[in-house]
Short mmCIF file of C-alpha atoms in Angstrom, two decimals:
data_model
loop_
_atom_site.label_atom_id
_atom_site.label_comp_id
_atom_site.label_asym_id
_atom_site.label_seq_id
_atom_site.Cartn_x
_atom_site.Cartn_y
_atom_site.Cartn_z
CA ASN K 1 9.39 17.17 -6.85
CA ALA K 2 10.59 14.53 -4.38
CA GLY K 3 8.25 11.73 -3.49
CA VAL K 4 7.74 9.97 -0.20
CA MET K 5 11.03 9.55 1.64
CA GLN K 6 11.85 6.85 3.95
CA ASN K 7 15.07 6.26 5.84
CA PRO K 8 16.93 4.04 6.69
CA ARG K 9 16.16 1.64 3.83
CA HIS K 10 17.50 -1.25 5.88
CA LEU K 11 17.72 -1.55 9.47
CA VAL K 12 19.03 -4.46 11.42
CA ARG K 13 18.56 -4.73 15.06
CA ARG K 14 19.25 -7.28 17.77
CA ARG K 15 16.15 -8.67 19.86
CA GLY K 16 15.40 -6.16 22.69
CA GLN K 17 16.71 -3.06 21.02
CA GLU K 18 14.69 -0.02 19.58
CA ALA K 19 14.03 0.57 15.86
CA ARG K 20 13.12 3.76 14.57
CA LEU K 21 11.71 4.46 11.11
CA ARG K 22 11.25 7.69 9.44
CA CYS K 23 9.01 9.07 6.82
CA SER K 24 8.98 12.46 5.18
CA PRO K 25 5.73 12.99 3.10
CA MET K 26 5.50 14.45 -0.36
CA LYS K 27 5.62 18.12 -0.49
CA GLY K 28 2.29 19.68 0.24
CA HIS K 29 0.79 16.42 1.74
CA SER K 30 -0.30 16.38 5.33
CA HIS K 31 -1.51 12.86 5.90
CA VAL K 32 0.71 9.93 6.66
CA TYR K 33 0.01 6.35 6.82
CA TRP K 34 2.24 3.46 7.94
CA TYR K 35 1.83 -0.14 6.41
CA ARG K 36 3.63 -3.35 7.32
CA GLN K 37 4.45 -6.13 4.70
CA LEU K 38 5.50 -9.54 6.02
CA PRO K 39 7.30 -11.83 3.68
CA GLU K 40 4.91 -13.17 0.74
CA GLU K 41 2.15 -11.12 2.12
CA GLY K 42 -0.08 -7.98 1.26
CA LEU K 43 0.27 -4.73 3.00
CA LYS K 44 -1.39 -4.47 6.40
CA PHE K 45 -2.45 -0.94 7.68
CA MET K 46 -1.01 0.24 10.89
CA VAL K 47 -1.63 3.74 11.71
CA TYR K 48 -2.95 7.06 10.01
CA LEU K 49 -1.59 10.39 11.17
CA GLN K 50 -2.02 14.08 10.54
CA LYS K 51 0.18 16.80 11.77
CA GLU K 52 0.31 16.33 15.55
CA ASN K 53 -2.58 13.76 15.73
CA ILE K 54 -3.15 10.25 15.57
CA ILE K 55 -6.30 9.59 13.47
CA ASP K 56 -6.54 5.73 13.38
CA GLU K 57 -4.31 3.39 15.03
CA SER K 58 -6.58 0.36 14.66
CA GLY K 59 -3.90 -1.72 13.06
CA MET K 60 -1.03 -1.00 15.51
CA PRO K 61 -0.07 -3.62 17.99
CA LYS K 62 -1.18 -2.67 21.45
CA GLU K 63 2.41 -2.97 22.78
CA ARG K 64 5.95 -1.96 21.77
CA PHE K 65 4.61 0.06 18.76
CA SER K 66 4.16 3.94 18.64
CA ALA K 67 3.93 6.45 15.96
CA GLU K 68 4.01 10.31 15.63
CA PHE K 69 3.89 13.18 13.25
CA PRO K 70 5.04 16.33 14.71
CA LYS K 71 4.48 19.82 13.59
CA GLU K 72 8.03 19.98 12.23
CA GLY K 73 9.95 17.00 10.81
CA PRO K 74 9.17 13.56 9.62
CA SER K 75 6.80 11.06 10.96
CA ILE K 76 8.25 8.32 13.15
CA LEU K 77 7.33 4.82 13.72
CA ARG K 78 9.07 3.49 16.79
CA ILE K 79 9.15 -0.11 17.83
CA GLN K 80 10.50 -1.12 21.26
CA GLN K 81 12.10 -4.28 22.35
CA VAL K 82 11.94 -5.64 18.79
CA VAL K 83 11.39 -9.49 18.50
CA ARG K 84 12.10 -11.54 15.53
CA GLY K 85 8.25 -11.62 14.50
CA ASP K 86 8.86 -7.62 13.71
CA SER K 87 11.13 -8.42 10.80
CA ALA K 88 9.25 -7.00 7.84
CA ALA K 89 9.13 -4.17 5.39
CA TYR K 90 7.42 -1.03 6.77
CA PHE K 91 6.05 1.45 4.19
CA CYS K 92 4.85 4.91 4.45
CA ALA K 93 2.51 6.41 2.35
CA SER K 94 1.13 10.16 1.99
CA SER K 95 -1.77 11.88 0.65
CA PRO K 96 -3.05 15.53 0.09
CA PRO K 97 -4.67 17.71 2.82
CA GLY K 98 -8.43 16.96 3.06
CA VAL K 99 -10.39 13.77 4.05
CA ASN K 100 -11.18 12.59 0.62
CA PRO K 101 -11.54 8.85 -0.17
CA THR K 102 -10.90 9.57 -3.88
CA TYR K 103 -7.22 10.39 -3.17
CA GLU K 104 -4.62 7.69 -3.93
CA GLN K 105 -1.62 7.37 -1.49
CA TYR K 106 1.92 7.81 -2.71
CA PHE K 107 4.23 5.01 -1.13
CA GLY K 108 7.82 5.62 -0.26
CA PRO K 109 10.54 2.85 -0.90
CA GLY K 110 10.14 1.03 2.45
CA THR K 111 12.41 0.26 5.40
CA ARG K 112 13.44 -3.14 5.58
CA LEU K 113 13.73 -4.29 9.32
CA THR K 114 15.72 -7.36 10.10
CA VAL K 115 15.61 -8.54 13.82
CA THR K 116 18.61 -11.00 14.72
CA ALA E 1 -15.66 -4.74 7.31
CA GLN E 2 -13.68 -4.11 4.05
CA SER E 3 -11.94 -6.85 2.45
CA VAL E 4 -10.24 -7.71 -1.01
CA ALA E 5 -9.60 -11.05 -2.51
CA GLN E 6 -6.94 -11.65 -5.28
CA PRO E 7 -7.64 -15.31 -6.17
CA GLU E 8 -4.50 -15.96 -8.03
CA ASP E 9 -1.06 -15.90 -6.23
CA GLN E 10 0.59 -15.95 -9.84
CA VAL E 11 -0.50 -15.42 -13.38
CA ASN E 12 1.83 -16.52 -16.29
CA VAL E 13 1.23 -14.89 -19.74
CA ALA E 14 3.23 -14.92 -22.81
CA GLU E 15 4.74 -11.56 -24.03
CA GLY E 16 2.16 -9.95 -26.50
CA ASN E 17 -0.82 -11.75 -25.09
CA PRO E 18 -3.50 -9.95 -23.21
CA LEU E 19 -3.25 -10.38 -19.33
CA THR E 20 -5.97 -10.37 -16.75
CA VAL E 21 -5.25 -9.93 -13.05
CA LYS E 22 -8.33 -10.65 -10.98
CA CYS E 23 -9.72 -8.90 -7.82
CA THR E 24 -12.95 -8.89 -5.79
CA TYR E 25 -14.06 -6.55 -3.00
CA SER E 26 -16.35 -6.45 -0.21
CA VAL E 27 -17.32 -3.04 1.44
CA SER E 28 -20.29 -1.59 3.37
CA GLY E 29 -20.27 1.86 1.44
CA ASN E 30 -19.37 2.95 -1.93
CA PRO E 31 -16.14 1.28 -2.88
CA TYR E 32 -13.16 3.25 -4.18
CA LEU E 33 -10.68 0.84 -5.92
CA PHE E 34 -7.02 1.01 -6.66
CA TRP E 35 -4.41 -0.99 -8.34
CA TYR E 36 -0.64 -0.95 -7.29
CA VAL E 37 2.21 -2.32 -8.80
CA GLN E 38 5.44 -3.50 -6.66
CA TYR E 39 8.97 -4.33 -8.34
CA PRO E 40 11.42 -6.28 -6.17
CA ASN E 41 12.67 -4.35 -3.37
CA ARG E 42 10.69 -1.36 -4.27
CA GLY E 43 7.73 0.55 -2.97
CA LEU E 44 4.35 0.60 -4.43
CA GLN E 45 3.43 2.51 -7.61
CA PHE E 46 -0.03 3.72 -8.19
CA LEU E 47 -1.47 2.32 -11.45
CA LEU E 48 -5.17 3.41 -11.58
CA LYS E 49 -8.21 4.00 -9.49
CA TYR E 50 -11.99 3.55 -9.76
CA ILE E 51 -14.04 6.34 -8.13
CA THR E 52 -17.37 6.70 -10.04
CA GLY E 53 -18.49 6.91 -13.66
CA ASP E 54 -17.28 5.12 -16.44
CA ASN E 55 -16.56 1.30 -15.44
CA LEU E 56 -13.64 1.08 -17.60
CA VAL E 57 -10.58 3.07 -16.16
CA LYS E 58 -7.43 3.65 -17.82
CA GLY E 59 -4.15 4.20 -16.04
CA SER E 60 -0.43 3.99 -16.17
CA TYR E 61 1.74 2.01 -18.76
CA GLY E 62 -1.20 0.69 -20.84
CA PHE E 63 -3.25 -0.79 -18.02
CA GLU E 64 -6.86 -0.62 -17.65
CA ALA E 65 -9.49 -2.01 -15.21
CA GLU E 66 -12.90 -2.80 -15.37
CA PHE E 67 -15.34 -1.97 -12.58
CA ASN E 68 -18.32 -4.54 -12.22
CA LYS E 69 -20.68 -3.51 -9.35
CA SER E 70 -22.86 -6.72 -9.74
CA GLN E 71 -19.92 -9.00 -9.46
CA THR E 72 -18.02 -6.79 -6.95
CA SER E 73 -14.89 -7.09 -9.25
CA PHE E 74 -12.18 -4.91 -10.45
CA HIS E 75 -10.08 -6.84 -12.66
CA LEU E 76 -6.76 -5.41 -13.99
CA LYS E 77 -6.05 -5.83 -17.75
CA LYS E 78 -3.65 -5.17 -20.45
CA PRO E 79 -4.18 -5.86 -24.24
CA SER E 80 -0.50 -6.79 -24.90
CA ALA E 81 1.93 -7.97 -22.11
CA LEU E 82 5.53 -6.85 -21.70
CA VAL E 83 8.22 -8.96 -20.07
CA SER E 84 8.74 -5.61 -17.98
CA ASP E 85 5.30 -5.89 -16.65
CA SER E 86 6.52 -8.88 -14.51
CA ALA E 87 5.88 -7.66 -10.95
CA LEU E 88 3.72 -8.20 -7.97
CA TYR E 89 0.22 -6.57 -8.34
CA PHE E 90 -2.06 -5.36 -5.32
CA CYS E 91 -5.58 -4.36 -5.56
CA ALA E 92 -6.97 -2.22 -2.70
CA VAL E 93 -10.19 -0.97 -1.51
CA ARG E 94 -11.16 2.17 0.53
CA ASP E 95 -14.68 2.42 2.07
CA GLY E 96 -16.29 5.79 0.85
CA ARG E 97 -17.72 6.25 4.43
CA GLY E 98 -14.90 8.25 5.43
CA PHE E 99 -12.35 5.58 6.32
CA GLN E 100 -9.09 6.66 4.98
CA LYS E 101 -7.06 3.40 5.22
CA LEU E 102 -6.35 1.22 2.24
CA VAL E 103 -7.21 -2.54 2.61
CA PHE E 104 -5.01 -4.61 0.42
CA GLY E 105 -5.38 -7.92 -1.35
CA THR E 106 -2.63 -10.56 -0.82
CA GLY E 107 -1.06 -9.78 -4.13
CA THR E 108 -0.70 -11.64 -7.46
CA ARG E 109 2.57 -12.00 -9.02
CA LEU E 110 2.73 -11.59 -12.92
CA LEU E 111 5.32 -13.52 -14.77
CA VAL E 112 5.44 -12.38 -18.50
CA SER E 113 7.58 -14.92 -20.56
CA PRO E 114 9.57 -13.80 -23.72
#
């Protein structure tokens, strides 16, 4: 039973390029969350999605960042025109169907983005 | 607004001794509390959660946590530490009013010496 999959594991981009991070949730999970971890800091919530819907994007920067979770395929976190401050580890998590606050979230291994 | 505080950046303990990693929280609704562990260059692994009921929650790898409503705390404990427990530990809270996101503390690095 595969866990949450993320790719790539490491991504290097030059300033101004685009970064695309992919996340496949655990089998049977329909809720996806993205978090960002800056060096020596905790995880900060970015966005919560269900299939074809953005439910909560209160943690997303207003510009350059977008996320989607299409009907088919993985969830994508897209960062346009990356800057050095975007360098961080980006974690995806998933949880089972249903809005239930008791469910724990299962995390992927993360994508480490380095902007040069 | 939800928040979590982990007052210690690092906890040092000798192998075989008991360990405690502290966490306090603030939420408006009923708290749902979680502990996760992160090993170097890895994702977060779920350890345990408090939902309701018994204030002492048992989890993976011999860890347990005690929920204290009056002190708004959820401290992580283990009776006998192992060197392999050395890692970064995160406490997280979810507001029971229906907000799905987890709010994390800044993490506590646990170092268990042989």
